[in-house]
PDB file of C-alpha atoms in Angstrom:
ATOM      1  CA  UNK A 699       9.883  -0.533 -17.895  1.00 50.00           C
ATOM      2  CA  UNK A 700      11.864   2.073 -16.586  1.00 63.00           C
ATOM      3  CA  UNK A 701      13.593   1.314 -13.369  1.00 69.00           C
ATOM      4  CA  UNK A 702      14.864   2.943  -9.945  1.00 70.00           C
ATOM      5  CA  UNK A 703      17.542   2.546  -7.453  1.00 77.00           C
ATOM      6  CA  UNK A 704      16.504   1.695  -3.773  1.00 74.00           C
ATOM      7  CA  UNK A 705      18.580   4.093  -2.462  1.00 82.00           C
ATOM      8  CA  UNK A 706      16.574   6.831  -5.353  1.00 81.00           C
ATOM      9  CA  UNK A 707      13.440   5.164  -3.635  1.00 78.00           C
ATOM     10  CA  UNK A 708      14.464   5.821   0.041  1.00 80.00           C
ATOM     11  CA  UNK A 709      15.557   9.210  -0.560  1.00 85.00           C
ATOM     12  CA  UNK A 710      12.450  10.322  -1.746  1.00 82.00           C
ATOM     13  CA  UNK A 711      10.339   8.589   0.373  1.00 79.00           C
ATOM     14  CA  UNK A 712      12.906  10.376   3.149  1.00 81.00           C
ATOM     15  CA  UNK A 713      12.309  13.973   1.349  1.00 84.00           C
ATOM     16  CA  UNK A 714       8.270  13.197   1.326  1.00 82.00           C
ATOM     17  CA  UNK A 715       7.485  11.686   4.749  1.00 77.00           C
ATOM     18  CA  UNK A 716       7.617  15.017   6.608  1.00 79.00           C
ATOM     19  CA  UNK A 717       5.603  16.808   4.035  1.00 82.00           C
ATOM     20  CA  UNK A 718       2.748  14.539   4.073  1.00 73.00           C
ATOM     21  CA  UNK A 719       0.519  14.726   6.995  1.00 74.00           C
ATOM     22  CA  UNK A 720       0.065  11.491   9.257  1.00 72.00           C
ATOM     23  CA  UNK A 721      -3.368   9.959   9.199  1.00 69.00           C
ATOM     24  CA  UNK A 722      -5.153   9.774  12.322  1.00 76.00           C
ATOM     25  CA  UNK A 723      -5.821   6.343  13.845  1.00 80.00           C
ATOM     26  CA  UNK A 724      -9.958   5.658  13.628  1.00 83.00           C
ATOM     27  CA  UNK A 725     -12.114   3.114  14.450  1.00 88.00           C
ATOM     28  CA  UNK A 726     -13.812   1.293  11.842  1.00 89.00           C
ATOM     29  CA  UNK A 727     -16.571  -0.839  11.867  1.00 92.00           C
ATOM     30  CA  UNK A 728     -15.683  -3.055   8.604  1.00 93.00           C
ATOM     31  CA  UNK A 729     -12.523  -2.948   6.177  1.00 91.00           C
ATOM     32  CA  UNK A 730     -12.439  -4.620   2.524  1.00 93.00           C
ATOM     33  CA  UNK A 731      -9.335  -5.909   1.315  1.00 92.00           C
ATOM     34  CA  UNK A 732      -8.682  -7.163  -2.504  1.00 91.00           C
ATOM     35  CA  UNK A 733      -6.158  -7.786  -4.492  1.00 91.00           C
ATOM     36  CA  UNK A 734      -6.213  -7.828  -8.280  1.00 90.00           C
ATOM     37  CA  UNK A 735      -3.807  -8.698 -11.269  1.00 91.00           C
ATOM     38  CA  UNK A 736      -2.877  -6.686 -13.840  1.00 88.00           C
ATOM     39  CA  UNK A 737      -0.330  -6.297 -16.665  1.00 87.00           C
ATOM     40  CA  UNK A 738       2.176  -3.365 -17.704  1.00 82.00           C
ATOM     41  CA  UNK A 739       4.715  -3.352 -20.216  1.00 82.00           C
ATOM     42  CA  UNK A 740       4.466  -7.201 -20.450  1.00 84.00           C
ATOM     43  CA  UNK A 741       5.480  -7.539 -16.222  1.00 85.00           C
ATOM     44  CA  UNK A 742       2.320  -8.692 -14.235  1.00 88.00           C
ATOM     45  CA  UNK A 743       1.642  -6.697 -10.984  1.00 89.00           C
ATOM     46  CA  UNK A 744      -0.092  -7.581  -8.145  1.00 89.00           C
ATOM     47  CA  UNK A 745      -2.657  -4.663  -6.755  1.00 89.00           C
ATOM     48  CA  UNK A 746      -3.653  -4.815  -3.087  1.00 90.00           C
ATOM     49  CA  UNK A 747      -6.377  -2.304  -2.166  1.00 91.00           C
ATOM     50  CA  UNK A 748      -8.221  -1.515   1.388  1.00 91.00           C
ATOM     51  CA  UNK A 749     -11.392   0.029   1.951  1.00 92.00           C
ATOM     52  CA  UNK A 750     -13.544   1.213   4.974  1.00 91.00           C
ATOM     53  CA  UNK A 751     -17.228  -0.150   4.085  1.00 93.00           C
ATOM     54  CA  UNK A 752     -18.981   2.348   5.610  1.00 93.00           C
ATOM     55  CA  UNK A 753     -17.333   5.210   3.968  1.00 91.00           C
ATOM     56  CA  UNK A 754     -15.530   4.335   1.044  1.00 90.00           C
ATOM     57  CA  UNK A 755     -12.744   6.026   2.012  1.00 87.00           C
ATOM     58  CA  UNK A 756      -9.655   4.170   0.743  1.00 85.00           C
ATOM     59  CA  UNK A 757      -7.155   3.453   3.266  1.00 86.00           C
ATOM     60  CA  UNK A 758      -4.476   1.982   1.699  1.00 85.00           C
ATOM     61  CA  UNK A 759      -3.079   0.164  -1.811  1.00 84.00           C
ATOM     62  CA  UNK A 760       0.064  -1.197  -2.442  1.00 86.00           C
ATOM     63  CA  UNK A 761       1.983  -2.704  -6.030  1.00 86.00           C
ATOM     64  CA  UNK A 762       4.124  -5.752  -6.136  1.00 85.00           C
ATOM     65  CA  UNK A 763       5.565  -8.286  -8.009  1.00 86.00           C
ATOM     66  CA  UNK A 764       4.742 -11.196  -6.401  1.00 85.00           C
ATOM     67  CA  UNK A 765       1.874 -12.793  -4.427  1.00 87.00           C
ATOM     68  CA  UNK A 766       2.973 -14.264  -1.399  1.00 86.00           C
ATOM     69  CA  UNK A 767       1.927 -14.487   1.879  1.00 87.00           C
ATOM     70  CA  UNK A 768       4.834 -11.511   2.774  1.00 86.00           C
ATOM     71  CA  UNK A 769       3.352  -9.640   0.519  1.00 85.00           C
ATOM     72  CA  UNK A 770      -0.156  -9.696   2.482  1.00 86.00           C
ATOM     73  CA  UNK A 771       1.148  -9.462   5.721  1.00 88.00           C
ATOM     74  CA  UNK A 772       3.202  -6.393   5.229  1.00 86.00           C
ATOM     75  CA  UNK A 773       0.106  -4.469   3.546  1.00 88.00           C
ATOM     76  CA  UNK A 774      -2.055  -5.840   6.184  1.00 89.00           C
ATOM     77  CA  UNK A 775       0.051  -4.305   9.020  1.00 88.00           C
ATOM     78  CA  UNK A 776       0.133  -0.822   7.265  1.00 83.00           C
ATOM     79  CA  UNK A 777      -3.490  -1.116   6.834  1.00 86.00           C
ATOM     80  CA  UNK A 778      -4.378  -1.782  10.230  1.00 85.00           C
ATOM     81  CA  UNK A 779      -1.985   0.700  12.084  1.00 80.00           C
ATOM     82  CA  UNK A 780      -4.439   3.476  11.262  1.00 70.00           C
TER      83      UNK A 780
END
């Protein structure tokens, strides 16, 4: 598995966050949150996924590691700021 810096990581995501267009903050009725496992190149990953119920738009994923209750917290709070 190949591997990057943090410092690779926050430069790009430095480069990227003014190209990419903001979402707008909406109100919705219902969100579904799940989290799966899965394996690649032997590591196991954790997938965290959000979905609005009524449109099934998703809203927001994230990959990690671990499964701790971090872990949730810090997707949960990106999820619910929009």
């Amino acid at each position: 598995m190949e591997a990057f810096s943090y410092e690779a990581v926050r430069l790009w995501y430095n480069a990227l966050k003014d190209v990419l267009p903001k979402p707008e903050r909406v109100y919705r009725r219902c969100i579904a949150v799940d989290e799966t496992k899965s394996k690649l190149g032997g590591e196991q990953l954790i997938i965290w996924a959000a979905r609005d119920v009524d449109t099934k738009e998703i809203l927001a994923f994230r990959v990690s590691f671990t499964r701790s209750s971090l872990d949730a917290e810090l997707f949960l709070k990106d999820v619910l700021q929009y």
